[in-house]
């Protein structure tokens, strides 16, 4: 006896979408949603997206479909379509935290800052976590509203000053547990284009380079420890303390709090806060001004001032026996930011400094300028300015890099073009990195190492050059000496002599930590360098395999945007194994700059591996995002 098939026995996935049009409206929607869910469970994402389009043509206000379609477009890297769908869904899903997160991020990336702020504010109202408050504070800082930024950062650090490590298999039995001290309120914050928050000043990046497989980090913001002493009781067993707060001026109050904590814990400390406080520019000058082999330029600090920059310089010239040219710079900024060389008071443009001074009271330094410029017959007509960097680790001074620019304010961005143009400078880089005492002079190098040891710091950087002023008989001129300098071990090609130098510094830092903790060393997992790339201008075609969390996070769209911005041809696609595949073609220096950026990716990406090989296939033309292989 035949039996009628029940409706539930009907296949959920229909081969003919016209079948749905023969059903009542609510039944069409219900059946389509079931089919979409099943397609998604089978990872048939593109088929599910096409069916959602059909559903939305029937029911344009279906919030679930709009939200899901937005996520699909986001995975495809189509930000505008993703944002349009999310915005259409938002009125019906006003309290969906994930949707608000997507809206905040996409509005930020499309420069709709007020909309981003509004979405993030609502998210923080729904979920008042320290992470959301930090993002909100960083966003306010990024749109030039620092007072509001400070308010939210204060709330975040008050709510959650201590970050304990999450349980994971790799660090279930750590060899070393480090308490990393930080300050949230002594620095400025920022959001990058990938919607990541970060502290801009006052800390170095050594903690981010530690062997994560064997070292657990407990991170503590010290800003309000005096008001919450019970936090100390929440600390797990700690082996050593690493004071990551590095700026004596900007972070003075935080360093005092940190020193009180260190005194209470009776543990080995790397960079005791009181030693950092003593290593201000003015403090270094007063301690070391009489060194016979090294010159620390005369330096005067003007605290808590909002006077015009010109007035500050005039007073320094009158009251402290400075002679033009002098350097004026605002304290607490790195990378040569807010630093001016003044040759003529009446002709100099002080507007940049004055604009910053008007925002809030600042600490300014006036520094006597010492000439280190030189000329070389291999680059006729060029005046070159060198800046050497070295790092002291546990009493030993290690060379790091040499930058040469065509202006007095030397940093990587203005050094790279000069050093690419004058390839012979690479010989000087290699000479310094391989044998610094021979390159700068054995007595000068030894004097520099001894002087830095007198600072009492365990991990400290120095920028310097040889004077070219005949009256100074080629003494070493120190530009900076502080623990704030950032380690570049993971940002350089593996075949680069500078990468090897930074790697030695990083390994020495690991060794110092194990020695202080009185534990045996192991084979540290050090930061990997970037794939090696030749430095000629000849075009090259490379195939990249990018591993990690790189699918479903907009990585392909981000990668394509990088290609367009850098005028590099190429294509990018997802692989079935969860990684990303790409082929790129262009001048080798430009490819190297792209490789430097690939590990960063968009906000939600987590790149754990990058390999690059020469591509023998068809050379790409233009920029394309291809379908999954």
PDB file of C-alpha atoms in Angstrom, residues 120-282:
ATOM      1  CA  UNK A 120      31.531  51.174  18.671  1.00  0.00           C
ATOM      2  CA  UNK A 121      29.852  53.293  21.334  1.00  0.00           C
ATOM      3  CA  UNK A 122      26.698  51.133  21.127  1.00  0.00           C
ATOM      4  CA  UNK A 123      28.820  47.982  21.262  1.00  0.00           C
ATOM      5  CA  UNK A 124      30.526  49.271  24.407  1.00  0.00           C
ATOM      6  CA  UNK A 125      27.146  50.033  25.981  1.00  0.00           C
ATOM      7  CA  UNK A 126      26.037  46.455  25.314  1.00  0.00           C
ATOM      8  CA  UNK A 127      29.353  44.849  26.263  1.00  0.00           C
ATOM      9  CA  UNK A 128      31.329  47.207  28.537  1.00  0.00           C
ATOM     10  CA  UNK A 129      34.524  45.154  28.368  1.00  0.00           C
ATOM     11  CA  UNK A 130      38.005  46.614  28.766  1.00  0.00           C
ATOM     12  CA  UNK A 131      38.789  45.553  25.175  1.00  0.00           C
ATOM     13  CA  UNK A 132      35.844  47.537  23.763  1.00  0.00           C
ATOM     14  CA  UNK A 133      36.675  50.549  25.931  1.00  0.00           C
ATOM     15  CA  UNK A 134      40.281  50.437  24.700  1.00  0.00           C
ATOM     16  CA  UNK A 135      39.118  50.364  21.078  1.00  0.00           C
ATOM     17  CA  UNK A 136      36.819  53.307  21.771  1.00  0.00           C
ATOM     18  CA  UNK A 137      39.632  55.244  23.405  1.00  0.00           C
ATOM     19  CA  UNK A 138      41.994  54.500  20.507  1.00  0.00           C
ATOM     20  CA  UNK A 139      39.341  55.626  18.034  1.00  0.00           C
ATOM     21  CA  UNK A 140      38.899  58.950  19.831  1.00  0.00           C
ATOM     22  CA  UNK A 141      42.666  59.451  19.809  1.00  0.00           C
ATOM     23  CA  UNK A 142      42.738  58.666  16.074  1.00  0.00           C
ATOM     24  CA  UNK A 143      40.139  61.352  15.276  1.00  0.00           C
ATOM     25  CA  UNK A 144      42.106  63.944  17.285  1.00  0.00           C
ATOM     26  CA  UNK A 145      39.937  63.970  20.414  1.00  0.00           C
ATOM     27  CA  UNK A 146      42.556  62.970  23.001  1.00  0.00           C
ATOM     28  CA  UNK A 147      40.551  64.058  26.057  1.00  0.00           C
ATOM     29  CA  UNK A 148      37.746  61.634  25.183  1.00  0.00           C
ATOM     30  CA  UNK A 149      40.364  59.035  24.331  1.00  0.00           C
ATOM     31  CA  UNK A 150      41.991  59.382  27.741  1.00  0.00           C
ATOM     32  CA  UNK A 151      38.593  59.028  29.436  1.00  0.00           C
ATOM     33  CA  UNK A 152      37.884  55.652  27.815  1.00  0.00           C
ATOM     34  CA  UNK A 153      41.447  54.367  28.237  1.00  0.00           C
ATOM     35  CA  UNK A 154      41.172  55.284  31.934  1.00  0.00           C
ATOM     36  CA  UNK A 155      37.932  53.317  32.216  1.00  0.00           C
ATOM     37  CA  UNK A 156      39.469  50.340  30.421  1.00  0.00           C
ATOM     38  CA  UNK A 157      42.579  50.109  32.582  1.00  0.00           C
ATOM     39  CA  UNK A 158      40.592  50.680  35.771  1.00  0.00           C
ATOM     40  CA  UNK A 159      38.238  47.848  34.832  1.00  0.00           C
ATOM     41  CA  UNK A 160      40.923  45.365  33.775  1.00  0.00           C
ATOM     42  CA  UNK A 161      44.530  46.283  34.611  1.00  0.00           C
ATOM     43  CA  UNK A 162      45.725  42.672  34.629  1.00  0.00           C
ATOM     44  CA  UNK A 163      45.786  40.353  31.601  1.00  0.00           C
ATOM     45  CA  UNK A 164      46.375  36.745  32.540  1.00  0.00           C
ATOM     46  CA  UNK A 165      47.423  34.317  29.763  1.00  0.00           C
ATOM     47  CA  UNK A 166      44.711  32.172  28.273  1.00  0.00           C
ATOM     48  CA  UNK A 167      45.166  28.435  28.666  1.00  0.00           C
ATOM     49  CA  UNK A 168      46.634  26.719  25.608  1.00  0.00           C
ATOM     50  CA  UNK A 169      48.580  23.565  24.944  1.00  0.00           C
ATOM     51  CA  UNK A 170      51.759  25.278  23.782  1.00  0.00           C
ATOM     52  CA  UNK A 171      52.300  27.070  27.106  1.00  0.00           C
ATOM     53  CA  UNK A 172      50.548  24.636  29.467  1.00  0.00           C
ATOM     54  CA  UNK A 173      53.920  23.992  31.134  1.00  0.00           C
ATOM     55  CA  UNK A 174      55.933  27.163  30.466  1.00  0.00           C
ATOM     56  CA  UNK A 175      59.644  27.271  31.051  1.00  0.00           C
ATOM     57  CA  UNK A 176      59.465  30.919  32.091  1.00  0.00           C
ATOM     58  CA  UNK A 177      56.709  33.272  33.316  1.00  0.00           C
ATOM     59  CA  UNK A 178      57.352  36.996  32.836  1.00  0.00           C
ATOM     60  CA  UNK A 179      55.392  39.852  34.385  1.00  0.00           C
ATOM     61  CA  UNK A 180      55.385  42.625  31.754  1.00  0.00           C
ATOM     62  CA  UNK A 181      54.717  46.109  33.149  1.00  0.00           C
ATOM     63  CA  UNK A 182      52.962  48.643  30.923  1.00  0.00           C
ATOM     64  CA  UNK A 183      51.277  52.029  31.178  1.00  0.00           C
ATOM     65  CA  UNK A 184      48.011  52.765  29.370  1.00  0.00           C
ATOM     66  CA  UNK A 185      47.539  56.394  30.342  1.00  0.00           C
ATOM     67  CA  UNK A 186      51.067  57.697  29.795  1.00  0.00           C
ATOM     68  CA  UNK A 187      50.878  57.255  26.049  1.00  0.00           C
ATOM     69  CA  UNK A 188      48.714  58.023  23.062  1.00  0.00           C
ATOM     70  CA  UNK A 189      46.708  55.320  21.336  1.00  0.00           C
ATOM     71  CA  UNK A 190      45.778  54.827  17.711  1.00  0.00           C
ATOM     72  CA  UNK A 191      43.710  52.649  15.397  1.00  0.00           C
ATOM     73  CA  UNK A 192      45.336  51.495  12.193  1.00  0.00           C
ATOM     74  CA  UNK A 193      43.535  50.828   8.904  1.00  0.00           C
ATOM     75  CA  UNK A 194      43.042  47.220   9.976  1.00  0.00           C
ATOM     76  CA  UNK A 195      41.117  48.431  13.047  1.00  0.00           C
ATOM     77  CA  UNK A 196      43.748  47.391  15.558  1.00  0.00           C
ATOM     78  CA  UNK A 197      44.495  49.502  18.616  1.00  0.00           C
ATOM     79  CA  UNK A 198      48.062  50.123  19.716  1.00  0.00           C
ATOM     80  CA  UNK A 199      50.062  52.297  22.080  1.00  0.00           C
ATOM     81  CA  UNK A 200      52.142  54.769  20.110  1.00  0.00           C
ATOM     82  CA  UNK A 201      54.847  55.851  22.543  1.00  0.00           C
ATOM     83  CA  UNK A 202      56.467  55.014  25.856  1.00  0.00           C
ATOM     84  CA  UNK A 203      57.132  51.280  25.344  1.00  0.00           C
ATOM     85  CA  UNK A 204      59.445  49.130  23.247  1.00  0.00           C
ATOM     86  CA  UNK A 205      58.383  45.899  21.522  1.00  0.00           C
ATOM     87  CA  UNK A 206      60.709  43.354  23.142  1.00  0.00           C
ATOM     88  CA  UNK A 207      57.814  41.554  24.876  1.00  0.00           C
ATOM     89  CA  UNK A 208      56.208  40.811  21.495  1.00  0.00           C
ATOM     90  CA  UNK A 209      59.359  38.954  20.348  1.00  0.00           C
ATOM     91  CA  UNK A 210      59.640  36.449  23.184  1.00  0.00           C
ATOM     92  CA  UNK A 211      59.452  32.697  22.599  1.00  0.00           C
ATOM     93  CA  UNK A 212      55.680  32.247  22.850  1.00  0.00           C
ATOM     94  CA  UNK A 213      55.925  28.448  22.909  1.00  0.00           C
ATOM     95  CA  UNK A 214      57.871  28.449  26.153  1.00  0.00           C
ATOM     96  CA  UNK A 215      57.396  31.860  27.776  1.00  0.00           C
ATOM     97  CA  UNK A 216      54.123  32.998  29.340  1.00  0.00           C
ATOM     98  CA  UNK A 217      53.541  36.729  29.703  1.00  0.00           C
ATOM     99  CA  UNK A 218      51.343  38.217  32.409  1.00  0.00           C
ATOM    100  CA  UNK A 219      50.659  41.829  31.409  1.00  0.00           C
ATOM    101  CA  UNK A 220      49.886  44.510  33.962  1.00  0.00           C
ATOM    102  CA  UNK A 221      48.973  48.173  33.508  1.00  0.00           C
ATOM    103  CA  UNK A 222      50.488  49.928  36.524  1.00  0.00           C
ATOM    104  CA  UNK A 223      48.657  53.254  36.205  1.00  0.00           C
ATOM    105  CA  UNK A 224      46.409  52.858  39.273  1.00  0.00           C
ATOM    106  CA  UNK A 225      48.087  50.226  41.416  1.00  0.00           C
ATOM    107  CA  UNK A 226      47.987  52.558  44.412  1.00  0.00           C
ATOM    108  CA  UNK A 227      44.182  52.453  44.254  1.00  0.00           C
ATOM    109  CA  UNK A 228      43.943  48.691  43.674  1.00  0.00           C
ATOM    110  CA  UNK A 229      46.684  46.938  45.684  1.00  0.00           C
ATOM    111  CA  UNK A 230      44.649  43.724  45.722  1.00  0.00           C
ATOM    112  CA  UNK A 231      45.757  43.095  42.128  1.00  0.00           C
ATOM    113  CA  UNK A 232      49.074  41.821  43.464  1.00  0.00           C
ATOM    114  CA  UNK A 233      47.278  38.922  45.150  1.00  0.00           C
ATOM    115  CA  UNK A 234      45.831  37.878  41.787  1.00  0.00           C
ATOM    116  CA  UNK A 235      49.233  37.397  40.201  1.00  0.00           C
ATOM    117  CA  UNK A 236      50.265  33.821  39.369  1.00  0.00           C
ATOM    118  CA  UNK A 237      53.755  32.546  40.135  1.00  0.00           C
ATOM    119  CA  UNK A 238      56.194  34.907  38.407  1.00  0.00           C
ATOM    120  CA  UNK A 239      59.857  34.202  37.573  1.00  0.00           C
ATOM    121  CA  UNK A 240      61.019  37.667  36.523  1.00  0.00           C
ATOM    122  CA  UNK A 241      59.668  41.171  35.869  1.00  0.00           C
ATOM    123  CA  UNK A 242      60.218  42.954  32.574  1.00  0.00           C
ATOM    124  CA  UNK A 243      59.555  46.673  32.824  1.00  0.00           C
ATOM    125  CA  UNK A 244      58.306  47.568  29.352  1.00  0.00           C
ATOM    126  CA  UNK A 245      57.709  51.225  30.283  1.00  0.00           C
ATOM    127  CA  UNK A 246      60.544  53.112  28.667  1.00  0.00           C
ATOM    128  CA  UNK A 247      60.012  56.887  28.586  1.00  0.00           C
ATOM    129  CA  UNK A 248      61.348  58.824  31.575  1.00  0.00           C
ATOM    130  CA  UNK A 249      59.393  62.011  30.779  1.00  0.00           C
ATOM    131  CA  UNK A 250      56.081  60.818  29.376  1.00  0.00           C
ATOM    132  CA  UNK A 251      55.746  57.912  31.816  1.00  0.00           C
ATOM    133  CA  UNK A 252      57.180  59.427  34.993  1.00  0.00           C
ATOM    134  CA  UNK A 253      54.170  58.709  37.243  1.00  0.00           C
ATOM    135  CA  UNK A 254      53.744  55.189  35.850  1.00  0.00           C
ATOM    136  CA  UNK A 255      57.435  54.413  36.422  1.00  0.00           C
ATOM    137  CA  UNK A 256      57.122  55.495  40.050  1.00  0.00           C
ATOM    138  CA  UNK A 257      54.133  53.152  40.468  1.00  0.00           C
ATOM    139  CA  UNK A 258      56.101  50.381  38.763  1.00  0.00           C
ATOM    140  CA  UNK A 259      59.063  50.848  41.101  1.00  0.00           C
ATOM    141  CA  UNK A 260      56.810  50.524  44.144  1.00  0.00           C
ATOM    142  CA  UNK A 261      55.467  47.258  42.731  1.00  0.00           C
ATOM    143  CA  UNK A 262      58.964  45.906  42.015  1.00  0.00           C
ATOM    144  CA  UNK A 263      60.055  46.728  45.553  1.00  0.00           C
ATOM    145  CA  UNK A 264      57.109  44.738  46.938  1.00  0.00           C
ATOM    146  CA  UNK A 265      57.544  41.633  44.786  1.00  0.00           C
ATOM    147  CA  UNK A 266      61.250  40.955  45.477  1.00  0.00           C
ATOM    148  CA  UNK A 267      61.819  39.422  42.044  1.00  0.00           C
ATOM    149  CA  UNK A 268      64.585  39.929  39.445  1.00  0.00           C
ATOM    150  CA  UNK A 269      63.752  42.992  37.326  1.00  0.00           C
ATOM    151  CA  UNK A 270      64.899  43.830  33.812  1.00  0.00           C
ATOM    152  CA  UNK A 271      65.183  47.625  33.454  1.00  0.00           C
ATOM    153  CA  UNK A 272      64.325  48.730  36.948  1.00  0.00           C
ATOM    154  CA  UNK A 273      61.909  51.672  36.742  1.00  0.00           C
ATOM    155  CA  UNK A 274      64.205  53.931  38.762  1.00  0.00           C
ATOM    156  CA  UNK A 275      66.997  53.309  36.217  1.00  0.00           C
ATOM    157  CA  UNK A 276      64.625  54.267  33.385  1.00  0.00           C
ATOM    158  CA  UNK A 277      63.663  57.442  35.281  1.00  0.00           C
ATOM    159  CA  UNK A 278      67.334  58.365  35.553  1.00  0.00           C
ATOM    160  CA  UNK A 279      67.911  57.805  31.827  1.00  0.00           C
ATOM    161  CA  UNK A 280      66.146  60.945  30.643  1.00  0.00           C
ATOM    162  CA  UNK A 281      67.927  63.078  28.085  1.00  0.00           C
ATOM    163  CA  UNK A 282      68.769  65.651  30.735  1.00  0.00           C
TER     164      UNK A 282
END
